[in-house]
Amino acid sequence: MKIEPFRTVNSFLRQIYGQRVQKIPLDAGFTCPNRDGTKGRGGCIYCDATGSGTGKGFEKISIREQMLSGINWAKKRYNANKYIAYFQSFSNTYHSDIHYLKDIFTQAFVSEDVVGLSVGTRPDCINEECLDMLKDISKGRLLFLELGLQSASNKTLKHINRCHTLEDFIYAANFVKSFGFHLCAHIIFGLPGEDIDDMKKTVLFLRDFHVDGIKFHNLYIHKDTIMEKYYNNGLYTPINQEDYTDIVAWSIKELGQDIIVHRLTGDPNPDKLIAPSWALDKGSTIGLIKEKLIKII
Ligand code: SF4
């Protein structure tokens, strides 16, 4: 087994289960309060109408079917035998009917080999009823709650039209921790108006908050987003690969070995990507981060 210069989610899961545990991405066809008018319209300025989803939810492919076909793929591709059901797109706790949410999540538990549930959502879409339900259905499975923060600066959050504040994140994150779930925060480097010091402040905030895990993303520009207009009008220059890999390496060193790294870089859709082109070369970005990290730890 390859030793990484930081604690990855794969090594964390392997420690517990003694084997590879594969995440199976699922799309439940949810939406987002920042798109349907509850909080805002049009969404965050970098988000396209698919909310990073596969579209399977809107095609009405059930979660059970998605899970079974994902497991089939993971068995063939990685010889995997243990799985995490991963609700990734849009805000996966954003539904007023708790019974509907319960049904959606439990559909993913197609066998005992589904050892965990990972739910991505917004800080303003968490409430006690929902967390109680998740605790109730998980029954010994790992439960990862992924909250999008993106930046610890309220000025930036306003600029990117997140329609939530740092205080919303703190409230929701404390709630998640009080339930004993694994709290994973999402952050983005290269947001408009932010310099390296702003990015460092976000990382130091999360370190001091003691999140359990983190996902790093670089801001990339997809077609049909507000950022596309900024970029085409010369109002925004994406972070370059050198600066991005420097700041991620620095962040991992600052966060220390207790915080699990779930993701090192964004994952743009090649058919939708406008810029930067280096965002498609994940292998070289990850390689550079590891090289730089080894030099500074
Ligand atoms: S919160 Fe997520 S799904 Fe909603 S608009 Fe922002 S990026 Fe898109």
Coordinates of N, CA and C in Angstrom, one line a residue, residues 91 99 124 138 163 179 203 280:
S91 N -28.3 20.2 -2.7 CA -28.4 20.2 -1.2 C -29.2 19.0 -0.8
H99 N -40.1 12.1 5.7 CA -40.3 10.7 5.3 C -39.8 10.5 3.9
D124 N -27.4 26.0 5.8 CA -28.7 26.4 6.2 C -29.8 25.4 5.8
S138 N -28.8 5.3 10.1 CA -27.4 4.9 9.8 C -27.0 3.6 10.6
C163 N -25.5 33.2 -0.3 CA -26.8 33.3 0.5 C -26.8 32.6 1.8
F179 N -24.0 15.6 17.1 CA -24.6 14.3 16.8 C -23.5 13.3 16.6
V203 N -8.6 28.4 6.0 CA -8.0 27.2 6.5 C -7.7 27.2 8.0
L280 N -8.1 20.2 -15.7 CA -8.4 18.8 -16.2 C -7.2 17.8 -15.9

